[in-house]
mmCIF file of C-alpha atoms in Angstrom:
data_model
loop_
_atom_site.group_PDB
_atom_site.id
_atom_site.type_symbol
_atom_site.label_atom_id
_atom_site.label_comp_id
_atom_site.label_asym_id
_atom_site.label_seq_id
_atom_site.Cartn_x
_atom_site.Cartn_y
_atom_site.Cartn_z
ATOM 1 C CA UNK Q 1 8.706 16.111 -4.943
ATOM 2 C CA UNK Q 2 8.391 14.911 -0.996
ATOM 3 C CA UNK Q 3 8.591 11.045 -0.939
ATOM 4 C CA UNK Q 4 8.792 8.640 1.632
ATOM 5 C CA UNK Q 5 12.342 7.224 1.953
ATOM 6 C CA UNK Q 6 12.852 3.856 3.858
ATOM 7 C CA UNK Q 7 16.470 2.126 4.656
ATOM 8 C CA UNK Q 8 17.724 -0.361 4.382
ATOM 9 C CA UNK Q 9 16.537 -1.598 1.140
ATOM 10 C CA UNK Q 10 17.955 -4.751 1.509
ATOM 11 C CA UNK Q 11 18.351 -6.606 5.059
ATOM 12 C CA UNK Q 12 19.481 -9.761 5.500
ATOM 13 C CA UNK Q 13 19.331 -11.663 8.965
ATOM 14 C CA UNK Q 14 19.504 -14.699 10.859
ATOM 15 C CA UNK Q 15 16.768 -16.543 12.366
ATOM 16 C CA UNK Q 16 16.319 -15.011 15.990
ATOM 17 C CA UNK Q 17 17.719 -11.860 15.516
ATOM 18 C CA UNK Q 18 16.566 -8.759 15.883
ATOM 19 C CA UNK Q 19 15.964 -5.602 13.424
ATOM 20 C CA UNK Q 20 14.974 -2.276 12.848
ATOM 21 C CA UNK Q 21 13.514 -0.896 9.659
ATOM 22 C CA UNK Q 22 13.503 2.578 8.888
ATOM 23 C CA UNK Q 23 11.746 5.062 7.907
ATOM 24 C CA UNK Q 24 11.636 8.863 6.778
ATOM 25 C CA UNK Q 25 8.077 9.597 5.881
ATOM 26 C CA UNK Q 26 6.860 12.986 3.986
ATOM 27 C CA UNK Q 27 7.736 15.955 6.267
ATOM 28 C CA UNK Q 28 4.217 17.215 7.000
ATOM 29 C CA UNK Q 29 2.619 13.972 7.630
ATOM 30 C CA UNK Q 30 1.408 13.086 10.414
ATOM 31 C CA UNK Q 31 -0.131 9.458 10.337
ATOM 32 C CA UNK Q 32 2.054 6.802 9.709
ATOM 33 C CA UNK Q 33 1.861 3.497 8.408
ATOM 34 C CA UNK Q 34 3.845 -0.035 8.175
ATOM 35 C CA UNK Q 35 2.372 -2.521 5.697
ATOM 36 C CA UNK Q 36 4.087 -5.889 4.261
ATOM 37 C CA UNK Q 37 3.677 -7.987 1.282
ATOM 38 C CA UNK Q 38 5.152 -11.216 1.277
ATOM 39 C CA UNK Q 39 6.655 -12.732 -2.445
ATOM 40 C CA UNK Q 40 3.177 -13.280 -4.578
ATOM 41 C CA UNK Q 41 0.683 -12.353 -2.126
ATOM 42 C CA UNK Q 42 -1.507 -8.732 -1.221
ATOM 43 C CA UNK Q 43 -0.255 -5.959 0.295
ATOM 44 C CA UNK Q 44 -1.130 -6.479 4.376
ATOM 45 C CA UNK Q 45 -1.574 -3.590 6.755
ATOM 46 C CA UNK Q 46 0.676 -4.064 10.028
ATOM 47 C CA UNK Q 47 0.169 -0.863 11.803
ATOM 48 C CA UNK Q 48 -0.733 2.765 11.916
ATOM 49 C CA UNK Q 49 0.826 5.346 14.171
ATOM 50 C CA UNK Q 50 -0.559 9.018 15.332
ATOM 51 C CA UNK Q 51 0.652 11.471 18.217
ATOM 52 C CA UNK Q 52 3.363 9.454 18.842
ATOM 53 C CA UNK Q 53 0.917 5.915 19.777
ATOM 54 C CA UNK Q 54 -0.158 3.104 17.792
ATOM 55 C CA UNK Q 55 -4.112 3.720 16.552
ATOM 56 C CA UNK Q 56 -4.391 0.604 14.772
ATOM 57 C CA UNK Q 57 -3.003 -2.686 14.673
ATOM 58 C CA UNK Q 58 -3.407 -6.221 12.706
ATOM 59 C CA UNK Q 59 -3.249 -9.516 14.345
ATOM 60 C CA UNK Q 60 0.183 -10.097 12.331
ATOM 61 C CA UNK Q 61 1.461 -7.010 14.479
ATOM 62 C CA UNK Q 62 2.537 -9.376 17.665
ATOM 63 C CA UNK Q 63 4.376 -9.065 20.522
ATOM 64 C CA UNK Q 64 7.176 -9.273 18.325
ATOM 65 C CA UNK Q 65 6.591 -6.250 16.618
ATOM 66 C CA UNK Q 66 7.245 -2.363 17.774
ATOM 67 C CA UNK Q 67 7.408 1.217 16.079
ATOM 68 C CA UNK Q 68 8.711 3.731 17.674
ATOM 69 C CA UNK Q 69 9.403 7.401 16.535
ATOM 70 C CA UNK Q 70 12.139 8.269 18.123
ATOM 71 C CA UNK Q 71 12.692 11.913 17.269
ATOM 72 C CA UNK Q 72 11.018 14.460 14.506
ATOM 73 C CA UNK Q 73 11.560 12.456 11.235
ATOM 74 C CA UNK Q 74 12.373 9.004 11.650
ATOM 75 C CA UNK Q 75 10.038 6.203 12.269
ATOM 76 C CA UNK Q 76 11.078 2.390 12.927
ATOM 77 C CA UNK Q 77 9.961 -0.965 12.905
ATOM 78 C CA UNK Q 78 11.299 -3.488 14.564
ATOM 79 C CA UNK Q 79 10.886 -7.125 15.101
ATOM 80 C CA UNK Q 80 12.412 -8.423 17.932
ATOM 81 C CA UNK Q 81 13.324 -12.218 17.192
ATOM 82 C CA UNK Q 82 12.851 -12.720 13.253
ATOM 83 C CA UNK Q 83 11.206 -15.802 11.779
ATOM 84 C CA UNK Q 84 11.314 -17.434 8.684
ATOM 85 C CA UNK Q 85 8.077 -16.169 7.636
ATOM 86 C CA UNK Q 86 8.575 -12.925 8.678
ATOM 87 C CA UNK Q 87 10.796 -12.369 5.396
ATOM 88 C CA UNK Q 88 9.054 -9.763 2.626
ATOM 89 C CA UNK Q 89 8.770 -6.525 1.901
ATOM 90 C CA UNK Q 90 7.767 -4.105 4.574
ATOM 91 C CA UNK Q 91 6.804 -0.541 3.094
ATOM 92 C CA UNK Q 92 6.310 2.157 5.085
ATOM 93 C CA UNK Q 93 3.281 5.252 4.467
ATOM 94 C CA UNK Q 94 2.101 8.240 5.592
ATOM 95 C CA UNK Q 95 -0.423 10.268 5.186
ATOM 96 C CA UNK Q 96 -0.592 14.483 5.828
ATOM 97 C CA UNK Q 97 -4.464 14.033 7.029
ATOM 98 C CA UNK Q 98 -6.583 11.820 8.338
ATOM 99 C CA UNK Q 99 -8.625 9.975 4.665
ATOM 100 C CA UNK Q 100 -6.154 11.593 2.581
ATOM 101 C CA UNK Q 101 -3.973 10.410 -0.118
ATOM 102 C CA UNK Q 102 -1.001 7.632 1.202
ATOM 103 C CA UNK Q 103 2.022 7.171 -0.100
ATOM 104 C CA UNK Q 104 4.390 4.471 0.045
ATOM 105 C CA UNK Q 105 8.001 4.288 0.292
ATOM 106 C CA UNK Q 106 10.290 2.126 -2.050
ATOM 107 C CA UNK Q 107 10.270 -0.957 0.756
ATOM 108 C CA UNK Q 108 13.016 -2.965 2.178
ATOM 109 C CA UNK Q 109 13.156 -6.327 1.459
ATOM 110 C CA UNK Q 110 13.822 -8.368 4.750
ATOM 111 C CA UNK Q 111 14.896 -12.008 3.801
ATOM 112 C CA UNK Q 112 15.067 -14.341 6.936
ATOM 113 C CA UNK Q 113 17.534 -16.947 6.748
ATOM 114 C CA UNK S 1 -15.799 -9.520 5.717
ATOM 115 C CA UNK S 2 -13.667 -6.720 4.461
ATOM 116 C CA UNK S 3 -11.897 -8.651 1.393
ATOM 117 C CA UNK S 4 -11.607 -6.653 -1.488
ATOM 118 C CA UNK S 5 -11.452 -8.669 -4.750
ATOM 119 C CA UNK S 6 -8.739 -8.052 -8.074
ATOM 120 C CA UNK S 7 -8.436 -10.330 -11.006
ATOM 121 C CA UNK S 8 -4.783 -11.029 -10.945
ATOM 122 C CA UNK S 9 -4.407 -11.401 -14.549
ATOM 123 C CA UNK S 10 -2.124 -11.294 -16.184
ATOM 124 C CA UNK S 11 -3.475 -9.167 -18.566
ATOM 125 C CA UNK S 12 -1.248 -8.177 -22.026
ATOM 126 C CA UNK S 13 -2.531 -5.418 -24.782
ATOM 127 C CA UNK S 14 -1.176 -3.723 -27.454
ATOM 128 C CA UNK S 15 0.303 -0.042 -27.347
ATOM 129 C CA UNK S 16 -2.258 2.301 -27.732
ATOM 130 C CA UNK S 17 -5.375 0.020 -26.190
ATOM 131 C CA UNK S 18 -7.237 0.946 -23.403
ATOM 132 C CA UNK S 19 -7.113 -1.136 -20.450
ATOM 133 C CA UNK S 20 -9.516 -1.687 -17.690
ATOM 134 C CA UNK S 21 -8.817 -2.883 -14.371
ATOM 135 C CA UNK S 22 -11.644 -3.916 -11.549
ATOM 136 C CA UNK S 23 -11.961 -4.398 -8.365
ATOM 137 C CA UNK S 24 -15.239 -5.658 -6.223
ATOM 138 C CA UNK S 25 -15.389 -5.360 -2.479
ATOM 139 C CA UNK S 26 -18.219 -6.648 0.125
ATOM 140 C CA UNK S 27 -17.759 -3.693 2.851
ATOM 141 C CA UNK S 28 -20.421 -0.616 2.533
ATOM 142 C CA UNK S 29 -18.493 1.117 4.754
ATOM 143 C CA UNK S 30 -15.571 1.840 2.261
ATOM 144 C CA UNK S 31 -15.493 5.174 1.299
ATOM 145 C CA UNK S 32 -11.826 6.162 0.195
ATOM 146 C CA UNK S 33 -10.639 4.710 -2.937
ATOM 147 C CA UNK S 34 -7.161 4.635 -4.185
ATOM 148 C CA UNK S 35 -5.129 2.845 -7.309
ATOM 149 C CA UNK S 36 -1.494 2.426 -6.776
ATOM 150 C CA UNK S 37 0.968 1.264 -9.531
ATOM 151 C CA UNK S 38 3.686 -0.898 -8.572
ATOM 152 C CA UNK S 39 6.773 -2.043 -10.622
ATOM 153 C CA UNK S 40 9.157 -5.387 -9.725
ATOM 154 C CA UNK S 41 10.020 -4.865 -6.017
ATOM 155 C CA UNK S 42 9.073 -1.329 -5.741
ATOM 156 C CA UNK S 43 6.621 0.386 -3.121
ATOM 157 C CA UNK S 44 3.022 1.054 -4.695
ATOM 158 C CA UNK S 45 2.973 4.519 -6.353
ATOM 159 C CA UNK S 46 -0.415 6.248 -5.764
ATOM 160 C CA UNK S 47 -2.174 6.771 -9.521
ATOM 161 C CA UNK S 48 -5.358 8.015 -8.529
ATOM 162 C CA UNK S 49 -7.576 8.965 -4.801
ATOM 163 C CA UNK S 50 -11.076 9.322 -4.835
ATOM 164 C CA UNK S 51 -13.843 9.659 -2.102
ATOM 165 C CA UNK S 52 -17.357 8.179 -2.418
ATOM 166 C CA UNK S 53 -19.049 7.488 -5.758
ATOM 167 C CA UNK S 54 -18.356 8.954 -9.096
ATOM 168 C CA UNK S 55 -15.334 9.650 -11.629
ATOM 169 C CA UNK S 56 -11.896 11.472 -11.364
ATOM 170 C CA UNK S 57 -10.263 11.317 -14.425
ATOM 171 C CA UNK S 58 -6.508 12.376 -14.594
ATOM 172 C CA UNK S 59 -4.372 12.398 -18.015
ATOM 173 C CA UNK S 60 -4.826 9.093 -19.100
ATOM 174 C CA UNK S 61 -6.081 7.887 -15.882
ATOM 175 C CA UNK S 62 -9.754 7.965 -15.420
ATOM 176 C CA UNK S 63 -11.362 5.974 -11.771
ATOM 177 C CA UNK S 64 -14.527 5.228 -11.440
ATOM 178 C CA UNK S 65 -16.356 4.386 -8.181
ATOM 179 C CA UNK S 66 -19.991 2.636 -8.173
ATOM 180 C CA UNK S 67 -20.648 1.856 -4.485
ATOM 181 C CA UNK S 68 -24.077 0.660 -5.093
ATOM 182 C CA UNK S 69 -22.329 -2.407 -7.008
ATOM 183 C CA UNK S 70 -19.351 -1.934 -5.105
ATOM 184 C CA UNK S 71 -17.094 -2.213 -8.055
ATOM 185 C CA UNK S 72 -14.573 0.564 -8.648
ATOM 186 C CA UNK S 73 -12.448 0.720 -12.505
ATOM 187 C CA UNK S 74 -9.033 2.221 -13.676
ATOM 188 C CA UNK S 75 -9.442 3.199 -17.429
ATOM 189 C CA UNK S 76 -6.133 3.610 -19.326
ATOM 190 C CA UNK S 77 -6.473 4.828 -22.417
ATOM 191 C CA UNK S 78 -3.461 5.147 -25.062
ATOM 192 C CA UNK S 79 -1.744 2.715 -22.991
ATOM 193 C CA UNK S 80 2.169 2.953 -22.809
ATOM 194 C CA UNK S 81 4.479 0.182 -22.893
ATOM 195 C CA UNK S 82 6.144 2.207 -19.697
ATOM 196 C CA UNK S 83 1.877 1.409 -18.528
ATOM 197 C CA UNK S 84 3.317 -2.175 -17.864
ATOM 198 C CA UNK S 85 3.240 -2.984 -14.317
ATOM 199 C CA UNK S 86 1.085 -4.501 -11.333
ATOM 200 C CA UNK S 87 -1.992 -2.042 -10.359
ATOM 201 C CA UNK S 88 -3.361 -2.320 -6.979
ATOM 202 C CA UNK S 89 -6.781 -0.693 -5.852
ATOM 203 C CA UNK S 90 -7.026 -0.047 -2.273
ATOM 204 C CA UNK S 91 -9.790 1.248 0.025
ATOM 205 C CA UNK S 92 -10.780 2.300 3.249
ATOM 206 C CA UNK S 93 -13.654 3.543 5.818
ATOM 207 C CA UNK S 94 -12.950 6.578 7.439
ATOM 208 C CA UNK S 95 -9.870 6.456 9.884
ATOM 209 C CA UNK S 96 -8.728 3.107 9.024
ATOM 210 C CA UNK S 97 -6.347 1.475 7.340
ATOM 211 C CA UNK S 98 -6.171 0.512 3.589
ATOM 212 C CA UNK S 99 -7.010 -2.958 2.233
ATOM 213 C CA UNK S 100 -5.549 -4.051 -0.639
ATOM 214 C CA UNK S 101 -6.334 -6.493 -3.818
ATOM 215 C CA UNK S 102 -4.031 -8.652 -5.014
ATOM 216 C CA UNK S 103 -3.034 -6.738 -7.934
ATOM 217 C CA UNK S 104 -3.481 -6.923 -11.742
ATOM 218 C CA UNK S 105 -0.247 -7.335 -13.908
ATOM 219 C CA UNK S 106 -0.959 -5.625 -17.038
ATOM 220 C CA UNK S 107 1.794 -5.861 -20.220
ATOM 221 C CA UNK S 108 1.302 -3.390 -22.909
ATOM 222 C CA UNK S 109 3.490 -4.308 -25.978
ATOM 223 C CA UNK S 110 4.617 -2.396 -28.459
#
């Protein structure tokens, strides 16, 4: 069955640095979504992405934030200059329509240290 | 105000009960409705997607969706001990992104 696939699932950085989290979402879909949910706490949209431009974005999605996809398949996350707080899980969705079903990937954890 | 509302729990029952999970939310303008199961530090697996008001029932899984109370239900009947995990609802108005409760961790044991 078609699933979502997001790597790593475990990143661990420094304070300040930058990093990408990736993406491979179902082969058909075409809206695309990064959510996070920090230890204990909901599940938080960040962004969605369609015909290759952001639609939608939170007021957690800052400067600090991009997506890009940068060819057919892949689609990225990155946060340029990680903070302490920015450490949780950040899953990744997509959806084949427009108000269809979502589904999620398995996450990567991103611990700040 | 879009907050949607989930008793966290937790919430145990023995194998074989059925279990009912809730959610209320304050914004009319959700219309896509959507219960997600998530184990331990795992991404939310979709359980059940419905549109508007009324019932969808799959296997064991039945959702219901009452917008003029806005108050949607998972039913889980026979419940499994493999049941036992965190079950988010989720909704949406048309073209926008999902908002989440803060989940319900449910323990069936055997």
């Amino acid at each position: 069955e078609p699933e979502v696939t997001q790597t790593p699932s475990h990143q661990v950085t420094q304070m300040g640095q930058e990093v990408i989290l990736r993406c491979v979402p179902i082969s058909n879909h075409l809206y695309f979504y990064w959510y996070r949910q920090i230890l204990g706490q909901k599940v938080e949209f960040l962004v969605s992405f369609y015909n290759n431009e952001i639609s939608e974005k939170s007021e957690i999605f800052d400067d600090q934030f991009s997506v890009e996809r940068p060819d057919g398949s892949n689609f990225t996350l990155k946060i340029r200059s990680t903070k302490l707080e920015d450490s949780a899980m950040y899953f990744c969705a997509s959806q084949q329509e427009m108000n269809t079903e979502a589904f999620f990937g398995q996450g990567t954890r991103l611990t700040v240290v | 105000q879009k907050e949607v509302e989930q008793d966290p729990g937790p919430l145990s029952v023995p194998e074989g009960a059925i279990v009912s999970l809730n959610c209320t939310y304050s914004n009319s303008a959700f219309q896509y409705f959507m219960w997600y199961r998530q184990y331990s530090r795992k991404g939310p697996e979709l359980l059940m997607y419905t549109y508007s008001s009324g019932n969808k029932e799959d296997g064991r899984f039945t959702a219901q969706v009452d917008k003029s109370s806005k108050y949607i239900s998972l039913f889980i009947r026979d419940s499994q001990p493999s049941d036992s995990a965190t079950y988010l609802c989720a909704m949406s108005e048309p073209g926008n992104q999902f908002y989440f409760g803060t989940g319900t961790s449910l323990t069936v044991i055997p």
